[in-house]
PDB file of C-alpha atoms in Angstrom:
ATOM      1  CA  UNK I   1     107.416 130.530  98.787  1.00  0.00           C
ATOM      2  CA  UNK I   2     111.237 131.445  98.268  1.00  0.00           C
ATOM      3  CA  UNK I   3     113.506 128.832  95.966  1.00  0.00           C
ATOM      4  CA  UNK I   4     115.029 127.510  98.989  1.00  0.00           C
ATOM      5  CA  UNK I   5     111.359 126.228 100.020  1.00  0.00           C
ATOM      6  CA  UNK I   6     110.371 125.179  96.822  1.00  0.00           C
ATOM      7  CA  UNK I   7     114.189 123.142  96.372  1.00  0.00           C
ATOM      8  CA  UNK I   8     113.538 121.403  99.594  1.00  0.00           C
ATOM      9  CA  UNK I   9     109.916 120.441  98.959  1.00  0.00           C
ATOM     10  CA  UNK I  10     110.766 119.000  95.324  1.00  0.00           C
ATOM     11  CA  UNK I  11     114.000 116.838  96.836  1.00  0.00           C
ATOM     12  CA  UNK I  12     112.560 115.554  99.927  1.00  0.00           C
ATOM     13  CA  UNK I  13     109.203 114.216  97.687  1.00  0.00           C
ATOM     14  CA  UNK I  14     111.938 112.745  95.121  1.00  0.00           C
ATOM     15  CA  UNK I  15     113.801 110.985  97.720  1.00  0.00           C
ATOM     16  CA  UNK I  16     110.341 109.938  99.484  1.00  0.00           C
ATOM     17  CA  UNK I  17     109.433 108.195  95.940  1.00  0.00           C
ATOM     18  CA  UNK I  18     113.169 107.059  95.173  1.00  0.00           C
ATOM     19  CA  UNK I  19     112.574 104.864  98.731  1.00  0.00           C
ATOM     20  CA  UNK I  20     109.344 103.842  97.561  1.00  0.00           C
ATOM     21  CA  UNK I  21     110.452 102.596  94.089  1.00  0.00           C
ATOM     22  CA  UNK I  22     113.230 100.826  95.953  1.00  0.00           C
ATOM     23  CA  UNK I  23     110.750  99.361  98.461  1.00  0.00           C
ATOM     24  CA  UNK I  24     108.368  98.569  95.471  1.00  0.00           C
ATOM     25  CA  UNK I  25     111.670  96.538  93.691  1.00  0.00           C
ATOM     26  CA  UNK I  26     112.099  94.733  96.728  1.00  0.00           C
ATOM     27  CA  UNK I  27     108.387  93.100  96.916  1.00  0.00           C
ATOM     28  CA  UNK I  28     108.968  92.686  93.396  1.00  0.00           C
ATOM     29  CA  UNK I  29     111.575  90.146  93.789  1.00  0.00           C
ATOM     30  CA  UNK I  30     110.391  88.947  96.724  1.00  0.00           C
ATOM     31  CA  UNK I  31     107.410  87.833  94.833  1.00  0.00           C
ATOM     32  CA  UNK I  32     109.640  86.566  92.052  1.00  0.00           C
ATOM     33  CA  UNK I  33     111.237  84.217  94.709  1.00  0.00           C
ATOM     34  CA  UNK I  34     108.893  83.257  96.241  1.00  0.00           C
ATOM     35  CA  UNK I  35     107.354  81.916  92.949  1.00  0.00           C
ATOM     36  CA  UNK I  36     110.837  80.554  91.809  1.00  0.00           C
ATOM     37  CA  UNK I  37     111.499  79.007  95.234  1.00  0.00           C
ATOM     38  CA  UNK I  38     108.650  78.149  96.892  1.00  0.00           C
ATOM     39  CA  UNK I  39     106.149  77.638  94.459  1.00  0.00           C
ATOM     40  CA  UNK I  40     101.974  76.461  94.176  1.00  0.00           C
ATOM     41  CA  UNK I  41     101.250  77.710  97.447  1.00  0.00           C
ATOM     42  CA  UNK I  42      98.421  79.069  95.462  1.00  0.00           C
ATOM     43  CA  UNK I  43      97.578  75.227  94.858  1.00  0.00           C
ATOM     44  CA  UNK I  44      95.788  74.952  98.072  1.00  0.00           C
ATOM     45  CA  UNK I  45      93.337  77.430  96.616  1.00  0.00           C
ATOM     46  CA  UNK I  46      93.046  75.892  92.897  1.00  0.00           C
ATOM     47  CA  UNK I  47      90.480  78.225  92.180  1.00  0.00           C
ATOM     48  CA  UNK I  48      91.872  81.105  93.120  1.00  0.00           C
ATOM     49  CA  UNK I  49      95.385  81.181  92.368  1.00  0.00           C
ATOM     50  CA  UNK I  50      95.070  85.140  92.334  1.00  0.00           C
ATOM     51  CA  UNK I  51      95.573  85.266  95.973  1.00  0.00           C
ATOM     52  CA  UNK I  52      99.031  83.234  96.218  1.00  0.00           C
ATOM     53  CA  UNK I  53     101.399  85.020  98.588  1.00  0.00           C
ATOM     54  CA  UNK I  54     103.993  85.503  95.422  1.00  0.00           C
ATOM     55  CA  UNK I  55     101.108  87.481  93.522  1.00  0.00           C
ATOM     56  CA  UNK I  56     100.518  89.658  96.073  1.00  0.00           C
ATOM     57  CA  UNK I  57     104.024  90.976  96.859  1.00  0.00           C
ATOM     58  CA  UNK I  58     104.441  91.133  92.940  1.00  0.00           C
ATOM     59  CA  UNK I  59     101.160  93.059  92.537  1.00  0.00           C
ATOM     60  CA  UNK I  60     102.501  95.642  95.529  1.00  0.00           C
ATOM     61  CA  UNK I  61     105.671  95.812  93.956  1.00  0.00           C
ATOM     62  CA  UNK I  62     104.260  96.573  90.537  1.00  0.00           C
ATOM     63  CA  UNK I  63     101.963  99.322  91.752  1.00  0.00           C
ATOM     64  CA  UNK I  64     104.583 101.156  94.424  1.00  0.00           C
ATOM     65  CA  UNK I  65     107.129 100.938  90.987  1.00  0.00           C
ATOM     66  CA  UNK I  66     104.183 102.920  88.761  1.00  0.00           C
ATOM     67  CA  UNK I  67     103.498 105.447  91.750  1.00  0.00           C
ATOM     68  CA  UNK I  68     106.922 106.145  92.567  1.00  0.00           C
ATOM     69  CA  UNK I  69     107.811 106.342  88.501  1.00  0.00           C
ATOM     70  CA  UNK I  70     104.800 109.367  88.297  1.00  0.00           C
ATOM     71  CA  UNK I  71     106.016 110.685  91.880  1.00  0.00           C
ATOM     72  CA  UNK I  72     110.089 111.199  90.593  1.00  0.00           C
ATOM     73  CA  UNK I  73     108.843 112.313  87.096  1.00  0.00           C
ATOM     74  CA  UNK I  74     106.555 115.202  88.247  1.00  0.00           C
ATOM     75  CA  UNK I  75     109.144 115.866  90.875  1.00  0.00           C
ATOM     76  CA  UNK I  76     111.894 115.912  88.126  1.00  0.00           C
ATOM     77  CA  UNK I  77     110.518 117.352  85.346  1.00  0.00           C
ATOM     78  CA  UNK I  78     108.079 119.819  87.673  1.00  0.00           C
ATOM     79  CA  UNK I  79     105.149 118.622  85.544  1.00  0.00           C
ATOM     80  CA  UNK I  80     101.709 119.099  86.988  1.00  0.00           C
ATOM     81  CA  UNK I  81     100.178 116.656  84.872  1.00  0.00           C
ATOM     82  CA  UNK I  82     102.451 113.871  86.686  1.00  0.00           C
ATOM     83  CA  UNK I  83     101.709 114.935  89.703  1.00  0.00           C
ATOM     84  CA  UNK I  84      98.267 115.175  89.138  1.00  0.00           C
ATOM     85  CA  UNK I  85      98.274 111.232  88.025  1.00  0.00           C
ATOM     86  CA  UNK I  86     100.447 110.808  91.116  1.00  0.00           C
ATOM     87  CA  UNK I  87      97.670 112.312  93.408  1.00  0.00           C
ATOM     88  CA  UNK I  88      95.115 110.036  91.850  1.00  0.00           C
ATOM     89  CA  UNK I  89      96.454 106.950  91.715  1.00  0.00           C
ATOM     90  CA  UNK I  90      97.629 107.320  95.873  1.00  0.00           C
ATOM     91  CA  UNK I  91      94.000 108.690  96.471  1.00  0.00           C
ATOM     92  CA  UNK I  92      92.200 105.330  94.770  1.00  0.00           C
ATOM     93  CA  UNK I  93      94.883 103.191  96.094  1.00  0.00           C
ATOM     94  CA  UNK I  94      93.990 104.477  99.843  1.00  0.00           C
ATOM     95  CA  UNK I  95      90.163 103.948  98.935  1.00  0.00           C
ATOM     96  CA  UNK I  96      90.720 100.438  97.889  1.00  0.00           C
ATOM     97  CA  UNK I  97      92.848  99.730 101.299  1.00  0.00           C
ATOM     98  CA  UNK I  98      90.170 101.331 102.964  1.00  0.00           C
ATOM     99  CA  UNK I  99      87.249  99.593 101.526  1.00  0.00           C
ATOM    100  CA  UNK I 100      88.916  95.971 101.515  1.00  0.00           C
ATOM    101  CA  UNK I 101      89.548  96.766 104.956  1.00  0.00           C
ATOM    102  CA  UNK I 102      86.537  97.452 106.223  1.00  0.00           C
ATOM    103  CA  UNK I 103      84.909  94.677 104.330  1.00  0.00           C
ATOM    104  CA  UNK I 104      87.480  92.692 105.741  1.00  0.00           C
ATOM    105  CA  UNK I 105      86.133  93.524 109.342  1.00  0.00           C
ATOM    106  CA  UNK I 106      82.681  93.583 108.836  1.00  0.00           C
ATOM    107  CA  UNK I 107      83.020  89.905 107.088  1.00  0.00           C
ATOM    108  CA  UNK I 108      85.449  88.578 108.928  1.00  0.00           C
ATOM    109  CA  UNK I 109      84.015  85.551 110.056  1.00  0.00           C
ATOM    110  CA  UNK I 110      82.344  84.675 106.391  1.00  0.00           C
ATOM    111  CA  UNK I 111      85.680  85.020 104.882  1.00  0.00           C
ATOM    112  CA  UNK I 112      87.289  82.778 107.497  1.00  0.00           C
ATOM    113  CA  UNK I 113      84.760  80.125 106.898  1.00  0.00           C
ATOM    114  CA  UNK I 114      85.005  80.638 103.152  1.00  0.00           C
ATOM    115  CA  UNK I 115      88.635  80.332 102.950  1.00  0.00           C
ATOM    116  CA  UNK I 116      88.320  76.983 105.006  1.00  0.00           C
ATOM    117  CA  UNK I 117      85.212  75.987 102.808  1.00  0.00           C
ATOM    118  CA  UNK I 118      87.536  76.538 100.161  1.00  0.00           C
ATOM    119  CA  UNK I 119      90.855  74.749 101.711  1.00  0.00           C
ATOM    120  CA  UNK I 120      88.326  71.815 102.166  1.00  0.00           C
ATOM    121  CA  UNK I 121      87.004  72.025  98.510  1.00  0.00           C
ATOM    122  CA  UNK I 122      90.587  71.983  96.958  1.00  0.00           C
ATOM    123  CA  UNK I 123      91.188  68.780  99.268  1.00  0.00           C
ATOM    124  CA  UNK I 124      88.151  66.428  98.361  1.00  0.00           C
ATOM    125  CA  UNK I 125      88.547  67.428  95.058  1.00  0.00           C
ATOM    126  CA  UNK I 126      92.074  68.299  93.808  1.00  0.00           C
ATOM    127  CA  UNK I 127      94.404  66.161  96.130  1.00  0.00           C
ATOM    128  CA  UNK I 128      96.111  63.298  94.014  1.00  0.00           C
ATOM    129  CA  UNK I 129      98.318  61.310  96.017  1.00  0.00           C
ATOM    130  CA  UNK I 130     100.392  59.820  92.157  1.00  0.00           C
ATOM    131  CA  UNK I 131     100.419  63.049  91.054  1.00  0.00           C
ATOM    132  CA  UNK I 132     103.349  65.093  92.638  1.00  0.00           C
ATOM    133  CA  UNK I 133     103.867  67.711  90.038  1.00  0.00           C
ATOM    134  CA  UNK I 134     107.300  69.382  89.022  1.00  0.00           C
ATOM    135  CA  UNK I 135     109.220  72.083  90.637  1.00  0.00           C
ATOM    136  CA  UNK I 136     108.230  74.932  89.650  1.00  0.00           C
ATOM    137  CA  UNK I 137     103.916  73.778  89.935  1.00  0.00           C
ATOM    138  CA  UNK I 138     103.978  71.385  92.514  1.00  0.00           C
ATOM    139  CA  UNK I 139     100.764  69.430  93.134  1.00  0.00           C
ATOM    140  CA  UNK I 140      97.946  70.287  95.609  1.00  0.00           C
ATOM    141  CA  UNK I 141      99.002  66.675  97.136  1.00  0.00           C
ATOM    142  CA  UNK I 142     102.812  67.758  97.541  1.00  0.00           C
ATOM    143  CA  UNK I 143     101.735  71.312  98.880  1.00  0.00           C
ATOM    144  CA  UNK I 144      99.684  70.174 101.541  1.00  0.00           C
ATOM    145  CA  UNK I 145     101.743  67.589 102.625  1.00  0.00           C
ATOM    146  CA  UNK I 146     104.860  69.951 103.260  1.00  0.00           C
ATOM    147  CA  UNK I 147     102.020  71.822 104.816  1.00  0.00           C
ATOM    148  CA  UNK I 148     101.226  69.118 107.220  1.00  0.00           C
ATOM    149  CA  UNK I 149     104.577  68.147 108.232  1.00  0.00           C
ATOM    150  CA  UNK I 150     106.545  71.678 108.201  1.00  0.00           C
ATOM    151  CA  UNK I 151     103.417  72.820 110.557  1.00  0.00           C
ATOM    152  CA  UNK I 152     102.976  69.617 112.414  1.00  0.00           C
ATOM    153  CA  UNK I 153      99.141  69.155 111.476  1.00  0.00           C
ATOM    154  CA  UNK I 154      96.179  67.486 109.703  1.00  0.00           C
ATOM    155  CA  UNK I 155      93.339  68.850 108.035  1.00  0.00           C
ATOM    156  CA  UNK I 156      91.870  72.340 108.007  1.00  0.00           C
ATOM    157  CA  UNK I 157      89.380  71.898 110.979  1.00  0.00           C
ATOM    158  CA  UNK I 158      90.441  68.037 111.619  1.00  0.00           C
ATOM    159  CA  UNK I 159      92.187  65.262 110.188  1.00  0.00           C
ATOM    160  CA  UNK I 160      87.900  64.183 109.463  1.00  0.00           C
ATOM    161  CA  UNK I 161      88.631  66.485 106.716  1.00  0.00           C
ATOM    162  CA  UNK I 162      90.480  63.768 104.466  1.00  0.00           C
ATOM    163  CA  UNK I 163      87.801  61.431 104.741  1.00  0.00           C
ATOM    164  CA  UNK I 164      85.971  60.055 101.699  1.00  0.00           C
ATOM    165  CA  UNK I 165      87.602  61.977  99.378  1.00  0.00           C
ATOM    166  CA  UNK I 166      88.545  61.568  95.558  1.00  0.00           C
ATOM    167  CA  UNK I 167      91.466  59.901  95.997  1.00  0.00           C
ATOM    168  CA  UNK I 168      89.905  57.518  98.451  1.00  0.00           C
ATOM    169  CA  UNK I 169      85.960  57.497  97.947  1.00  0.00           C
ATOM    170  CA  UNK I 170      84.695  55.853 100.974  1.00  0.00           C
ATOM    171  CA  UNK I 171      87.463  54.986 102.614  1.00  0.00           C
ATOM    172  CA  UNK I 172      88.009  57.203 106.413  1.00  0.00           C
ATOM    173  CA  UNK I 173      92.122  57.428 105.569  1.00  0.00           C
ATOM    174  CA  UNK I 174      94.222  60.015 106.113  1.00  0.00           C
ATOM    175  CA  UNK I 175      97.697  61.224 103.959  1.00  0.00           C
ATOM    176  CA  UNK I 176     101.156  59.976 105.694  1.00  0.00           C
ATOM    177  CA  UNK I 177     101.869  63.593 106.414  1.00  0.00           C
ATOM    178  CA  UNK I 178      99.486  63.355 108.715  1.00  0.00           C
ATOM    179  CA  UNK I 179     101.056  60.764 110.849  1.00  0.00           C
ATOM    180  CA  UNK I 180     103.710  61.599 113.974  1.00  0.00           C
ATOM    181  CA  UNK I 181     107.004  60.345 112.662  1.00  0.00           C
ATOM    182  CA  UNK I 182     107.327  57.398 115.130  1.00  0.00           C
ATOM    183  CA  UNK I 183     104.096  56.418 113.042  1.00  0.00           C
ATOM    184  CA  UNK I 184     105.005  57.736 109.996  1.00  0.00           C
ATOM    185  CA  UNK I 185     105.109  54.876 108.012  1.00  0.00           C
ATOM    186  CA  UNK I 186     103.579  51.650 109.741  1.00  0.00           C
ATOM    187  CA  UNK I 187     103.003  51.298 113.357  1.00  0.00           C
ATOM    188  CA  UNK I 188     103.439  47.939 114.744  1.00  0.00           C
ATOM    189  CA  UNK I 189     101.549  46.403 117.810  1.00  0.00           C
ATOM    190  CA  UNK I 190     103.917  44.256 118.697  1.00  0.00           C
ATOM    191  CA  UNK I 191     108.139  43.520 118.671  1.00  0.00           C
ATOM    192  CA  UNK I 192     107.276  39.933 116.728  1.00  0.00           C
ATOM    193  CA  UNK I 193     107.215  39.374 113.378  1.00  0.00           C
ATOM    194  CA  UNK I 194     104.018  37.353 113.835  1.00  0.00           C
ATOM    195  CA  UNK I 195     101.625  39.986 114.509  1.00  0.00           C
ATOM    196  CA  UNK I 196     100.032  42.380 111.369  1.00  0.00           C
ATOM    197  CA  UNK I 197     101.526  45.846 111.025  1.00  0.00           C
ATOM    198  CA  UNK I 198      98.706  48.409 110.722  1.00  0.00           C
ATOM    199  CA  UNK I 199      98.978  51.453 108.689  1.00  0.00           C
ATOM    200  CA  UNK I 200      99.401  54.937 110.363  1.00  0.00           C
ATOM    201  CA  UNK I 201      97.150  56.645 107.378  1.00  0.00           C
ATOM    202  CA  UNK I 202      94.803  53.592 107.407  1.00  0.00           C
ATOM    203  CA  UNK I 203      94.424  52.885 110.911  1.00  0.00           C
ATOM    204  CA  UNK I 204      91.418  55.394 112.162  1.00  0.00           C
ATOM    205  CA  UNK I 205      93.561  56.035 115.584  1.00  0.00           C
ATOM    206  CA  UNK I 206      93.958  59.702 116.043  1.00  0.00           C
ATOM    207  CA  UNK I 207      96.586  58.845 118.576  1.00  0.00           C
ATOM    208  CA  UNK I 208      99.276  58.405 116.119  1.00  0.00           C
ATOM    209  CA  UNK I 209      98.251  61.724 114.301  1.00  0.00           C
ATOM    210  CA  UNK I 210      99.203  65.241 114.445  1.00  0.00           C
ATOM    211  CA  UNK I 211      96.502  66.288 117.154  1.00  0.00           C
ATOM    212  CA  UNK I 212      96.082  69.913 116.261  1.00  0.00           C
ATOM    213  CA  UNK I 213      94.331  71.171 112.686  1.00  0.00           C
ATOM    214  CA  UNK I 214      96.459  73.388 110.163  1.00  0.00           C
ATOM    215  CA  UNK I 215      93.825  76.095 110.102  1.00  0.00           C
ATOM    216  CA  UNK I 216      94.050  76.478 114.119  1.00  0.00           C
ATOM    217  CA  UNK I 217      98.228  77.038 113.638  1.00  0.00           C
ATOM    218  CA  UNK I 218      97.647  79.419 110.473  1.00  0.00           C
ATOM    219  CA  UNK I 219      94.582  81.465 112.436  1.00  0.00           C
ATOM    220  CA  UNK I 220      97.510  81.245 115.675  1.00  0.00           C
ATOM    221  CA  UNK I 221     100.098  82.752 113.977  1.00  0.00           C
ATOM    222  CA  UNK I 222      97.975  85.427 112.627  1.00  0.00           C
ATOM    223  CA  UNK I 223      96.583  86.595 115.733  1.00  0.00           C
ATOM    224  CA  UNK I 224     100.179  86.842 117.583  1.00  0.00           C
ATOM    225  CA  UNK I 225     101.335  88.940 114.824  1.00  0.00           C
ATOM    226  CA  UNK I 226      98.027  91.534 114.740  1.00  0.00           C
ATOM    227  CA  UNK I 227     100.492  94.009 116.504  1.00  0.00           C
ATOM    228  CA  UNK I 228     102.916  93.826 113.251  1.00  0.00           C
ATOM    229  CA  UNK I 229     100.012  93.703 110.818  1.00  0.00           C
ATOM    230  CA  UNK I 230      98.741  96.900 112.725  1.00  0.00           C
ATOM    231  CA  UNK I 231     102.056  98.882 112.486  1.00  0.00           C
ATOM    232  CA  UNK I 232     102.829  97.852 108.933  1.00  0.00           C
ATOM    233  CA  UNK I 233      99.160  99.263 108.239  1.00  0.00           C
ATOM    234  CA  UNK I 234     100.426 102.717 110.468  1.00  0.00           C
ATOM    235  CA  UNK I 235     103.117 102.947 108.489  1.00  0.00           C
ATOM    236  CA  UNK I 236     101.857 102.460 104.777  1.00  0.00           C
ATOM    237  CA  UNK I 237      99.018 105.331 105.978  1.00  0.00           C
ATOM    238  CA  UNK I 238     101.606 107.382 107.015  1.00  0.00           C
ATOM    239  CA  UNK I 239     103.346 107.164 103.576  1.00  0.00           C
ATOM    240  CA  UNK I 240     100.420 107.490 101.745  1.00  0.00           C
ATOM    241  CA  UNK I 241      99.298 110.609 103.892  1.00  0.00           C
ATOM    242  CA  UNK I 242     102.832 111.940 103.332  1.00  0.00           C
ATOM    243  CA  UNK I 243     102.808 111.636  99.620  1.00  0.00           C
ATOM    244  CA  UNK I 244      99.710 113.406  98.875  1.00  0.00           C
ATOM    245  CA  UNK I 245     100.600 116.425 101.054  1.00  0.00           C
ATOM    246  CA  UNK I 246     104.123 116.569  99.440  1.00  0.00           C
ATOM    247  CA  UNK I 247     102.304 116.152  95.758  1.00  0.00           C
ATOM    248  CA  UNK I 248     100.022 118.837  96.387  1.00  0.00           C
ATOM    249  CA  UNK I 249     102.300 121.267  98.147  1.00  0.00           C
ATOM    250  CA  UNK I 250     104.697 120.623  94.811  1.00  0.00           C
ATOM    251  CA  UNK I 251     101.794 120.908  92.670  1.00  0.00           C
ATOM    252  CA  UNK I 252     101.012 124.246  94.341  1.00  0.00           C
ATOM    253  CA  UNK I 253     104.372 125.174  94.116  1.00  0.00           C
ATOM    254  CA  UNK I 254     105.385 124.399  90.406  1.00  0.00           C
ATOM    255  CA  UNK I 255     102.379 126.399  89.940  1.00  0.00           C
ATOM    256  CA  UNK I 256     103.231 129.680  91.682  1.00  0.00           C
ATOM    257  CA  UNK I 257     106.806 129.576  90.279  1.00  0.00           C
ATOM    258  CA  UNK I 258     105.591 129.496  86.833  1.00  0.00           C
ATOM    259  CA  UNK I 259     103.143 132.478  87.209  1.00  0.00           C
ATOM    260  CA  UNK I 260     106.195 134.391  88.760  1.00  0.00           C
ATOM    261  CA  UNK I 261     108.187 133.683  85.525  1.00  0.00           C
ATOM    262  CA  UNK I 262     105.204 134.966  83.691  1.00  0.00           C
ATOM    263  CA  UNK I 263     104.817 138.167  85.282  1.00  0.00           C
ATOM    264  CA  UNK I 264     108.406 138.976  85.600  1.00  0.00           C
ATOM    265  CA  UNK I 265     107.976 140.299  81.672  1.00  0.00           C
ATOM    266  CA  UNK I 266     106.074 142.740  83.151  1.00  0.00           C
ATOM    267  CA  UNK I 267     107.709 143.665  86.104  1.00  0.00           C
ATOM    268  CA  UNK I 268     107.284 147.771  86.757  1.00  0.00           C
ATOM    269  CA  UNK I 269     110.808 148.041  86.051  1.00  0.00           C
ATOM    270  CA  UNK I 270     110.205 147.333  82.757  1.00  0.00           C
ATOM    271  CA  UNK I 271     106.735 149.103  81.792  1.00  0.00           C
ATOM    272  CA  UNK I 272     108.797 152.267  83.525  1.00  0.00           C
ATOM    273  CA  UNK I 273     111.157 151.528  81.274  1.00  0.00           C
ATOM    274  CA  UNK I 274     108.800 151.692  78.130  1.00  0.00           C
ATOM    275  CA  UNK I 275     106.860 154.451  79.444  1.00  0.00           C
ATOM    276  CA  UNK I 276     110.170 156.354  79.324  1.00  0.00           C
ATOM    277  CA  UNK I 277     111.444 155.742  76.465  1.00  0.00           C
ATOM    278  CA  UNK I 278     108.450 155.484  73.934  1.00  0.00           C
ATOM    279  CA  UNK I 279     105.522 155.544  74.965  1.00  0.00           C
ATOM    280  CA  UNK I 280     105.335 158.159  77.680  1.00  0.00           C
ATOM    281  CA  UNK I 281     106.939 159.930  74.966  1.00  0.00           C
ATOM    282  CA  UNK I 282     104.458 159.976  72.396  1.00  0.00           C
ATOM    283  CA  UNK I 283     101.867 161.172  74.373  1.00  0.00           C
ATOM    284  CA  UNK I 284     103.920 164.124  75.508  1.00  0.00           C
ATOM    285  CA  UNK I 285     104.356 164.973  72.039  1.00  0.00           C
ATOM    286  CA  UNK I 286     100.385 164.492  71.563  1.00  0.00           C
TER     287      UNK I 286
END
């Protein structure tokens, strides 16, 4: 392969990684803000605050910002033993995708009733309506009631699923952000001051609630968006696909050109050029 080949190959995979490290800064901070901003989301799953949306993106940046730092080193510096690190880390990060996706499919329905098992779990026995927490780790009681009333809904299956809980044992109640805003606060039967006010929260009339279940919206929105999950999967194969052909043809490449500089010391211009002048000599003269 001529320089021009090899030139082309080594800027194109350094501008590949250079838009990678810049993607892999951008989930980076996205994950930073979302922690900063919108915080505790992870609160919903107490036990498994690893899976918060903000550790995610910050884990994906991380790991596209080590790639990409291997991928523009042994790109730079035309070091095989970057590129080789390069090769392995894309290879076990496309096993992993692969495996957690297919595990993903195969399970699907035990991981969607585990994650509500779980949702339900973190309700009966985390939600605390005193306890509010502060801005940057807000309460399980504060997240899921911004929860309720930014996605209009109650409960993970059904608003059954705040009954008897720790913060009332026994009791069938529901929180207020379960309650249509009309009914928000107390619902009256009547315009006269004489009759009794009833609670929304403590009436037991799911009339006055939200009528449709959180984890029916979430598992909604998911669905009508399997066409972007799909093409954002596309697209990171691509990538990856991309990378390791480029790191291989480089590695290939960095290779050749060095054996070339090796053997140039002993091109046949030169051993003519010894032969000639000393050593073809001698064994004339022997």
């Amino acid at each position: 392969m001529g320089s021009t080949g090899y030139t082309c190959i080594r800027r194109t995979f350094c501008s590949f990684n250079i838009l990678i490290w810049l993607c892999g800064s951008g989930f980076l901070a996205i994950g930073v803000w979302l922690h900063f901003a919108n915080p505790g989301y992870a609160t919903l799953l107490p036990d498994h605050a690893v899976l918060s949306a903000d550790c995610v993106f910050i884990t994906v940046g991380v790991l596209s910002f080590v790639i990409a730092f291997f991928g523009c080193c042994g790109s730079w510096f035309q070091s095989r033993c970057f590129l080789v690190i390069y090769f392995t880390l894309v290879v076990l990060l496309f096993l992993s995708e692969f495996l957690l996706g297919s595990l993903a499919f195969v399970f699907r329905g035990g991981i969607g009733r585990m994650l509500a098992h779980e949702l339900k779990y973190g309700i009966e026995k985390h939600y605390n309506v005193s306890d509010r927490g502060g801005f940057f780790t807000p309460s399980v009681a504060s997240i899921w009631d911004k929860l309720q009333v930014d996605l209009q809904c109650c409960g993970v299956s059904s608003y059954e699923d705040w009954h008897d809980i720790s913060a009332w044992p026994g009791e069938r109640w529901v929180p207020r952000s379960c309650c249509r805003p009309q009914y928000g606060s107390v619902f009256l039967e009547g315009s006269g001051d004489e009759l009794p006010s009833i609670d929304c929260r403590k009436a037991g009339d799911p009339s006055l609630l939200w009528d449709k279940s959180c984890g029916q919206i979430l598992q909604m929105w998911f669905v009508q968006r399997l066409h972007v999950v799909g093409t954002v999967g596309l697209v990171i194969g691509f990538l990856q696909l991309f990378g390791l052909i480029s790191s291989m043809l480089l590695f290939c490449t960095v290779k050749h050109k060095r054996s070339s500089k090796t053997y140039k010391s002993y091109s046949p211009t030169v051993d003519t050029t010894l032969n000639r002048n000393g050593t073809s000599g001698t064994y004339m003269d022997d």
